[in-house]
PDB file of C-alpha atoms in Angstrom:
ATOM      1  CA  MET A 132      -9.821   1.022  14.411  1.00 92.00           C
ATOM      2  CA  LEU A 133      -5.989   2.380  13.698  1.00 96.00           C
ATOM      3  CA  GLY A 134      -5.106   1.717  10.054  1.00 97.00           C
ATOM      4  CA  THR A 135      -1.834  -0.496  10.313  1.00 98.00           C
ATOM      5  CA  LEU A 136       1.839   0.665   8.311  1.00 98.00           C
ATOM      6  CA  TYR A 137       3.221  -1.465   6.209  1.00 98.00           C
ATOM      7  CA  LEU A 138       7.240  -1.129   5.345  1.00 98.00           C
ATOM      8  CA  ILE A 139       6.742  -1.869   1.908  1.00 98.00           C
ATOM      9  CA  PRO A 140      11.265  -3.373   0.642  1.00 97.00           C
ATOM     10  CA  CYS A 141      12.064  -2.629  -3.390  1.00 95.00           C
ATOM     11  CA  PRO A 142      14.465  -3.727  -5.683  1.00 94.00           C
ATOM     12  CA  ILE A 143      17.592  -2.090  -5.379  1.00 92.00           C
ATOM     13  CA  SER A 144      18.558  -2.077  -8.831  1.00 89.00           C
ATOM     14  CA  ASP A 145      16.595  -1.629 -11.264  1.00 85.00           C
ATOM     15  CA  GLU A 146      18.144  -4.297 -13.723  1.00 88.00           C
ATOM     16  CA  THR A 147      16.393  -6.672 -10.729  1.00 90.00           C
ATOM     17  CA  HIS A 148      13.206  -8.259 -10.828  1.00 94.00           C
ATOM     18  CA  PRO A 149      10.909  -7.031  -7.534  1.00 95.00           C
ATOM     19  CA  TRP A 150      10.359 -10.984  -7.232  1.00 96.00           C
ATOM     20  CA  ASP A 151      14.006 -11.922  -7.745  1.00 94.00           C
ATOM     21  CA  VAL A 152      14.850 -10.128  -4.722  1.00 94.00           C
ATOM     22  CA  LEU A 153      11.282  -9.944  -2.037  1.00 96.00           C
ATOM     23  CA  PRO A 154       9.604 -13.141  -0.740  1.00 95.00           C
ATOM     24  CA  GLN A 155       6.331 -13.608  -2.940  1.00 94.00           C
ATOM     25  CA  THR A 156       4.394 -13.139   1.119  1.00 95.00           C
ATOM     26  CA  ASN A 157       4.147  -9.011   0.350  1.00 97.00           C
ATOM     27  CA  ARG A 158       2.336  -9.525  -3.067  1.00 96.00           C
ATOM     28  CA  ASP A 159      -0.434  -9.942  -0.281  1.00 96.00           C
ATOM     29  CA  VAL A 160       0.185  -6.672   1.614  1.00 97.00           C
ATOM     30  CA  MET A 161       0.751  -4.735  -1.484  1.00 97.00           C
ATOM     31  CA  ASP A 162      -2.405  -5.958  -2.712  1.00 97.00           C
ATOM     32  CA  SER A 163      -4.596  -4.581   0.270  1.00 97.00           C
ATOM     33  CA  LEU A 164      -3.623  -2.091  -0.019  1.00 98.00           C
ATOM     34  CA  ASP A 165      -4.771   1.404  -1.976  1.00 97.00           C
ATOM     35  CA  TYR A 166      -2.795   4.473  -0.065  1.00 98.00           C
ATOM     36  CA  PHE A 167       1.193   4.892  -0.400  1.00 98.00           C
ATOM     37  CA  ILE A 168       3.970   6.802   1.636  1.00 98.00           C
ATOM     38  CA  VAL A 169       7.215   6.759  -1.337  1.00 96.00           C
ATOM     39  CA  GLU A 170       9.447   8.764  -2.060  1.00 95.00           C
ATOM     40  CA  ASN A 171       9.081   9.343  -5.419  1.00 94.00           C
ATOM     41  CA  THR A 172       5.442   9.269  -7.310  1.00 96.00           C
ATOM     42  CA  ARG A 173       7.319   8.169  -9.944  1.00 96.00           C
ATOM     43  CA  SER A 174       9.562   4.958  -9.587  1.00 95.00           C
ATOM     44  CA  ALA A 175       7.567   3.571  -7.069  1.00 96.00           C
ATOM     45  CA  ARG A 176       4.336   3.295  -8.945  1.00 97.00           C
ATOM     46  CA  ARG A 177       6.838   1.412 -11.123  1.00 96.00           C
ATOM     47  CA  PHE A 178       8.490  -0.415  -9.285  1.00 97.00           C
ATOM     48  CA  LEU A 179       4.521  -2.149  -8.058  1.00 97.00           C
ATOM     49  CA  SER A 180       3.321  -2.123 -11.908  1.00 97.00           C
ATOM     50  CA  ARG A 181       6.640  -4.653 -12.226  1.00 96.00           C
ATOM     51  CA  ALA A 182       5.382  -6.069  -9.697  1.00 96.00           C
ATOM     52  CA  GLY A 183       1.800  -7.038 -11.237  1.00 96.00           C
ATOM     53  CA  ILE A 184      -0.317  -5.592  -8.460  1.00 96.00           C
ATOM     54  CA  GLU A 185      -3.572  -6.603  -8.399  1.00 94.00           C
ATOM     55  CA  ARG A 186      -5.173  -3.032  -8.192  1.00 95.00           C
ATOM     56  CA  ALA A 187      -4.902  -1.131 -11.762  1.00 96.00           C
ATOM     57  CA  ILE A 188      -2.613   1.323 -10.723  1.00 96.00           C
ATOM     58  CA  ASP A 189      -3.904   4.993 -11.581  1.00 95.00           C
ATOM     59  CA  THR A 190      -6.245   3.685  -8.596  1.00 97.00           C
ATOM     60  CA  LEU A 191      -3.710   4.439  -6.294  1.00 97.00           C
ATOM     61  CA  GLU A 192      -3.331   7.237  -3.803  1.00 98.00           C
ATOM     62  CA  PHE A 193       0.726   8.442  -3.280  1.00 98.00           C
ATOM     63  CA  ARG A 194       1.716  10.783  -0.841  1.00 96.00           C
ATOM     64  CA  GLU A 195       5.213  11.986  -0.931  1.00 95.00           C
ATOM     65  CA  LEU A 196       8.056  12.099   1.766  1.00 91.00           C
ATOM     66  CA  ASN A 197      10.857  13.227   1.538  1.00 85.00           C
ATOM     67  CA  GLU A 198      13.860  15.428   1.856  1.00 78.00           C
ATOM     68  CA  HIS A 199      11.436  18.392   1.365  1.00 77.00           C
ATOM     69  CA  THR A 200       8.825  17.463   3.543  1.00 79.00           C
ATOM     70  CA  ALA A 201       9.398  19.514   7.006  1.00 72.00           C
ATOM     71  CA  ALA A 202       8.613  17.268  10.101  1.00 77.00           C
ATOM     72  CA  GLY A 203       5.541  18.298  12.129  1.00 82.00           C
ATOM     73  CA  ARG A 204       1.671  19.435  10.064  1.00 89.00           C
ATOM     74  CA  GLU A 205       3.080  17.490   6.636  1.00 92.00           C
ATOM     75  CA  VAL A 206       3.951  15.141   8.205  1.00 94.00           C
ATOM     76  CA  GLU A 207       0.551  14.220  10.466  1.00 95.00           C
ATOM     77  CA  GLU A 208      -1.180  15.182   7.241  1.00 95.00           C
ATOM     78  CA  LEU A 209       0.143  11.846   5.120  1.00 96.00           C
ATOM     79  CA  VAL A 210      -0.899   9.637   9.178  1.00 97.00           C
ATOM     80  CA  LYS A 211      -4.377  10.936   9.537  1.00 97.00           C
ATOM     81  CA  PRO A 212      -5.977   8.633   7.432  1.00 97.00           C
ATOM     82  CA  LEU A 213      -5.041   5.656   9.169  1.00 98.00           C
ATOM     83  CA  LEU A 214      -5.854   7.494  12.266  1.00 98.00           C
ATOM     84  CA  GLU A 215      -9.309   6.878  10.360  1.00 97.00           C
ATOM     85  CA  GLY A 216      -8.840   3.137  10.249  1.00 97.00           C
ATOM     86  CA  ARG A 217      -7.334   3.521   6.651  1.00 98.00           C
ATOM     87  CA  SER A 218      -3.894   1.025   5.900  1.00 98.00           C
ATOM     88  CA  ALA A 219      -0.911   1.846   4.290  1.00 98.00           C
ATOM     89  CA  GLY A 220       2.752   1.363   2.936  1.00 98.00           C
ATOM     90  CA  VAL A 221       6.026   2.908   2.730  1.00 98.00           C
ATOM     91  CA  ILE A 222       8.639   2.975  -0.127  1.00 97.00           C
ATOM     92  CA  SER A 223      12.011   4.170  -0.447  1.00 94.00           C
ATOM     93  CA  GLU A 224      13.484   4.818  -4.146  1.00 91.00           C
ATOM     94  CA  ALA A 225      15.430   1.710  -3.207  1.00 90.00           C
ATOM     95  CA  GLY A 226      15.847  -0.929  -0.506  1.00 93.00           C
ATOM     96  CA  VAL A 227      14.437  -0.634   2.858  1.00 94.00           C
ATOM     97  CA  PRO A 228      12.026   2.022   4.246  1.00 95.00           C
ATOM     98  CA  GLY A 229      12.943   3.801   7.122  1.00 91.00           C
ATOM     99  CA  VAL A 230      16.728   3.156   7.359  1.00 91.00           C
ATOM    100  CA  ALA A 231      18.929   6.004   5.417  1.00 86.00           C
ATOM    101  CA  ASP A 232      15.691   7.441   4.648  1.00 87.00           C
ATOM    102  CA  PRO A 233      13.248   9.911   4.969  1.00 89.00           C
ATOM    103  CA  GLY A 234      10.297   7.374   5.712  1.00 90.00           C
ATOM    104  CA  ALA A 235      11.406   6.807   9.497  1.00 93.00           C
ATOM    105  CA  LEU A 236       9.679  10.061  10.059  1.00 94.00           C
ATOM    106  CA  VAL A 237       6.189   8.425   9.383  1.00 96.00           C
ATOM    107  CA  VAL A 238       7.361   5.838  10.999  1.00 97.00           C
ATOM    108  CA  GLU A 239       8.019   8.006  14.557  1.00 96.00           C
ATOM    109  CA  ALA A 240       4.730   9.945  14.133  1.00 96.00           C
ATOM    110  CA  CYS A 241       2.822   6.329  13.819  1.00 97.00           C
ATOM    111  CA  HIS A 242       4.686   5.587  17.035  1.00 98.00           C
ATOM    112  CA  ARG A 243       3.214   8.378  18.430  1.00 97.00           C
ATOM    113  CA  HIS A 244      -0.210   7.701  17.589  1.00 97.00           C
ATOM    114  CA  GLY A 245      -0.082   3.746  18.632  1.00 97.00           C
ATOM    115  CA  VAL A 246      -0.491   2.975  14.956  1.00 98.00           C
ATOM    116  CA  LYS A 247       0.769  -0.685  14.585  1.00 98.00           C
ATOM    117  CA  VAL A 248       3.771  -0.885  12.266  1.00 98.00           C
ATOM    118  CA  VAL A 249       4.877  -3.816  10.522  1.00 98.00           C
ATOM    119  CA  PRO A 250       8.365  -4.422   8.300  1.00 98.00           C
ATOM    120  CA  LEU A 251       8.348  -6.645   5.895  1.00 98.00           C
ATOM    121  CA  VAL A 252      11.595  -8.463   4.139  1.00 96.00           C
ATOM    122  CA  GLY A 253      13.444  -7.345   1.718  1.00 96.00           C
ATOM    123  CA  PRO A 254      16.607  -5.909   0.771  1.00 95.00           C
ATOM    124  CA  SER A 255      19.005  -3.567   2.503  1.00 96.00           C
ATOM    125  CA  SER A 256      22.058  -3.095   0.949  1.00 95.00           C
ATOM    126  CA  ILE A 257      23.297  -1.628   4.588  1.00 96.00           C
ATOM    127  CA  ILE A 258      23.141  -5.391   5.614  1.00 96.00           C
ATOM    128  CA  LEU A 259      23.989  -7.363   2.676  1.00 97.00           C
ATOM    129  CA  SER A 260      27.568  -4.806   1.712  1.00 98.00           C
ATOM    130  CA  VAL A 261      28.274  -6.164   5.955  1.00 98.00           C
ATOM    131  CA  MET A 262      27.436  -9.696   5.568  1.00 98.00           C
ATOM    132  CA  ALA A 263      29.541 -10.139   2.426  1.00 98.00           C
ATOM    133  CA  SER A 264      32.666  -8.067   3.728  1.00 98.00           C
ATOM    134  CA  GLY A 265      34.357 -10.131   6.528  1.00 97.00           C
ATOM    135  CA  LEU A 266      35.069  -7.978   8.249  1.00 98.00           C
ATOM    136  CA  ASN A 267      33.284  -7.069  12.062  1.00 97.00           C
ATOM    137  CA  GLY A 268      28.879  -7.524  12.105  1.00 96.00           C
ATOM    138  CA  GLN A 269      28.984  -7.727  15.393  1.00 97.00           C
ATOM    139  CA  SER A 270      28.789  -4.097  15.714  1.00 97.00           C
ATOM    140  CA  PHE A 271      29.593  -1.930  12.707  1.00 97.00           C
ATOM    141  CA  ALA A 272      27.993   1.676  12.127  1.00 97.00           C
ATOM    142  CA  PHE A 273      26.024   3.607   9.018  1.00 97.00           C
ATOM    143  CA  ASN A 274      27.218   6.725   8.987  1.00 97.00           C
ATOM    144  CA  GLY A 275      25.546   8.065   5.593  1.00 94.00           C
ATOM    145  CA  TYR A 276      27.134  10.431   3.854  1.00 95.00           C
ATOM    146  CA  LEU A 277      30.796  12.073   4.316  1.00 96.00           C
ATOM    147  CA  PRO A 278      31.995  15.901   4.386  1.00 95.00           C
ATOM    148  CA  VAL A 279      31.992  16.861   0.366  1.00 93.00           C
ATOM    149  CA  LYS A 280      35.227  19.155   1.402  1.00 94.00           C
ATOM    150  CA  THR A 281      38.774  17.315   1.190  1.00 93.00           C
ATOM    151  CA  PRO A 282      39.594  18.699   4.677  1.00 95.00           C
ATOM    152  CA  GLU A 283      36.778  18.217   5.974  1.00 97.00           C
ATOM    153  CA  ARG A 284      36.231  14.451   4.392  1.00 96.00           C
ATOM    154  CA  THR A 285      39.758  13.921   5.447  1.00 97.00           C
ATOM    155  CA  ARG A 286      39.348  13.861   9.252  1.00 98.00           C
ATOM    156  CA  ALA A 287      35.861  12.493   9.091  1.00 98.00           C
ATOM    157  CA  ILE A 288      38.042   9.485   7.692  1.00 98.00           C
ATOM    158  CA  ARG A 289      40.232   9.211   9.734  1.00 98.00           C
ATOM    159  CA  ASN A 290      38.010   9.185  13.105  1.00 98.00           C
ATOM    160  CA  LEU A 291      35.968   6.281  11.362  1.00 98.00           C
ATOM    161  CA  GLU A 292      40.054   4.517  10.539  1.00 98.00           C
ATOM    162  CA  ARG A 293      40.223   5.340  14.816  1.00 98.00           C
ATOM    163  CA  ARG A 294      37.005   3.919  15.734  1.00 97.00           C
ATOM    164  CA  ALA A 295      37.145   0.704  12.980  1.00 98.00           C
ATOM    165  CA  HIS A 296      41.239   0.307  14.955  1.00 97.00           C
ATOM    166  CA  VAL A 297      39.726   1.192  18.893  1.00 97.00           C
ATOM    167  CA  GLU A 298      36.362   0.437  18.712  1.00 97.00           C
ATOM    168  CA  LYS A 299      36.640  -2.894  16.232  1.00 97.00           C
ATOM    169  CA  GLN A 300      33.578  -1.964  15.001  1.00 98.00           C
ATOM    170  CA  SER A 301      32.968  -1.490  10.404  1.00 98.00           C
ATOM    171  CA  GLN A 302      32.184   2.275   9.540  1.00 98.00           C
ATOM    172  CA  LEU A 303      29.914   2.173   6.057  1.00 98.00           C
ATOM    173  CA  PHE A 304      28.616   5.507   4.239  1.00 98.00           C
ATOM    174  CA  ILE A 305      27.636   6.386   1.122  1.00 96.00           C
ATOM    175  CA  GLU A 306      28.370   8.949  -1.025  1.00 95.00           C
ATOM    176  CA  ALA A 307      26.729  10.480  -4.618  1.00 92.00           C
ATOM    177  CA  PRO A 308      27.467   8.132  -7.497  1.00 93.00           C
ATOM    178  CA  TYR A 309      28.838  11.004  -8.853  1.00 94.00           C
ATOM    179  CA  ARG A 310      31.631  11.507  -6.007  1.00 95.00           C
ATOM    180  CA  ASN A 311      32.554   7.836  -5.721  1.00 97.00           C
ATOM    181  CA  VAL A 312      36.044   7.712  -8.102  1.00 96.00           C
ATOM    182  CA  LYS A 313      37.353  11.454  -5.659  1.00 96.00           C
ATOM    183  CA  LEU A 314      35.803   9.714  -2.443  1.00 97.00           C
ATOM    184  CA  MET A 315      38.017   5.852  -3.230  1.00 97.00           C
ATOM    185  CA  GLU A 316      40.968   8.393  -4.242  1.00 97.00           C
ATOM    186  CA  ASN A 317      40.597  10.296  -0.655  1.00 97.00           C
ATOM    187  CA  LEU A 318      40.351   6.889   0.944  1.00 98.00           C
ATOM    188  CA  LEU A 319      43.299   5.691  -1.036  1.00 98.00           C
ATOM    189  CA  LEU A 320      45.572   9.154   0.225  1.00 97.00           C
ATOM    190  CA  THR A 321      44.051   8.553   3.159  1.00 98.00           C
ATOM    191  CA  LEU A 322      43.531   5.611   5.151  1.00 98.00           C
ATOM    192  CA  SER A 323      46.778   3.458   6.666  1.00 98.00           C
ATOM    193  CA  PRO A 324      47.342   0.214   4.364  1.00 98.00           C
ATOM    194  CA  ASP A 325      46.798  -1.981   6.474  1.00 98.00           C
ATOM    195  CA  THR A 326      43.334  -0.847   7.578  1.00 98.00           C
ATOM    196  CA  ARG A 327      40.882  -3.243   5.437  1.00 98.00           C
ATOM    197  CA  LEU A 328      38.334  -1.655   2.344  1.00 98.00           C
ATOM    198  CA  THR A 329      35.518  -3.236   1.433  1.00 98.00           C
ATOM    199  CA  LEU A 330      33.550  -1.742  -1.945  1.00 98.00           C
ATOM    200  CA  ALA A 331      30.475  -2.861  -2.577  1.00 98.00           C
ATOM    201  CA  ILE A 332      28.736  -1.931  -5.874  1.00 97.00           C
ATOM    202  CA  ASP A 333      25.652  -2.919  -7.056  1.00 95.00           C
ATOM    203  CA  ILE A 334      24.392  -4.975  -4.053  1.00 96.00           C
ATOM    204  CA  THR A 335      21.533  -6.827  -5.989  1.00 95.00           C
ATOM    205  CA  SER A 336      22.382  -6.177  -9.773  1.00 93.00           C
ATOM    206  CA  PRO A 337      23.850  -8.525 -12.025  1.00 92.00           C
ATOM    207  CA  SER A 338      26.540  -6.355 -11.990  1.00 94.00           C
ATOM    208  CA  GLU A 339      26.813  -6.638  -8.414  1.00 96.00           C
ATOM    209  CA  TYR A 340      30.604  -5.801  -6.911  1.00 97.00           C
ATOM    210  CA  ILE A 341      31.390  -6.861  -3.212  1.00 98.00           C
ATOM    211  CA  VAL A 342      35.515  -6.896  -2.341  1.00 98.00           C
ATOM    212  CA  THR A 343      37.846  -6.574   0.642  1.00 98.00           C
ATOM    213  CA  ARG A 344      41.455  -5.466   0.704  1.00 98.00           C
ATOM    214  CA  THR A 345      43.243  -3.626   2.370  1.00 98.00           C
ATOM    215  CA  VAL A 346      44.640  -0.144   1.185  1.00 98.00           C
ATOM    216  CA  GLY A 347      48.150  -1.038   0.120  1.00 98.00           C
ATOM    217  CA  GLU A 348      46.160  -4.448  -1.598  1.00 98.00           C
ATOM    218  CA  TRP A 349      43.827  -1.950  -3.766  1.00 98.00           C
ATOM    219  CA  LYS A 350      46.503   0.707  -4.009  1.00 97.00           C
ATOM    220  CA  ARG A 351      48.282  -2.030  -6.454  1.00 96.00           C
ATOM    221  CA  ALA A 352      44.747  -2.923  -7.423  1.00 95.00           C
ATOM    222  CA  THR A 353      42.981  -2.060 -10.998  1.00 94.00           C
ATOM    223  CA  LEU A 354      39.253  -0.125  -9.555  1.00 95.00           C
ATOM    224  CA  PRO A 355      35.925  -1.142 -10.964  1.00 95.00           C
ATOM    225  CA  GLU A 356      34.158   1.690 -12.779  1.00 95.00           C
ATOM    226  CA  MET A 357      32.478   2.705 -10.099  1.00 94.00           C
ATOM    227  CA  ASN A 358      30.921   5.816 -11.524  1.00 93.00           C
ATOM    228  CA  LYS A 359      27.047   7.088 -11.223  1.00 91.00           C
ATOM    229  CA  ARG A 360      27.178   3.552  -9.782  1.00 93.00           C
ATOM    230  CA  PRO A 361      25.609   3.047  -6.135  1.00 94.00           C
ATOM    231  CA  ALA A 362      28.426   1.725  -3.221  1.00 96.00           C
ATOM    232  CA  ILE A 363      28.524   1.575   0.097  1.00 97.00           C
ATOM    233  CA  PHE A 364      32.502   1.820   1.844  1.00 98.00           C
ATOM    234  CA  ILE A 365      33.100   0.038   4.703  1.00 98.00           C
ATOM    235  CA  ILE A 366      36.283   0.695   7.210  1.00 98.00           C
ATOM    236  CA  GLY A 367      37.252  -2.447   8.669  1.00 97.00           C
TER     237      GLY A 367
END
């Protein structure tokens, strides 16, 4: 009999207690598992400890799946226990596994092997930012990171703006937190004044900030502190 792969969301912000943003029904699944496939062992152990799961943390097995994990044999080794009947939980560093997250590799492998995959309910910064933006939630695209170099990034921004206007599709993207300020400056220099731009910072934390303005309005406003704070940007 095959095991089951559970996708276990965790808080987006370290300032948020797990049970403030997760349904209590997740607890039974978390208590039942002793094998976890995680993006970062340290943060996963901290999350499970704060959640107060029944099993002692030191009795659990953690295997890492991150940007350094090669598709193929390494992923197959992670799935092997499930093929032998053991269930596992996948935990991202923040938010939901498998979305903008390397956990998708083990999910894909489980589907190939006929292993049941069960997503649990929890906070997704992508969905929450769209919900609170007031931009088009019927059609939107998450584009990950934009190019780092200014000329390529400017071209990417113009392309996303065109898609937002022509296709009426909200365009989401992120940046390494320490480059947020540079990206915001590039956006305000590149986008048209009437283009709407959402800035969503520290989602679900006490310092959460989600505001949508036109670019013209952003230029006249005092920008929030965004350096080294996780943020999502949306063009609409």
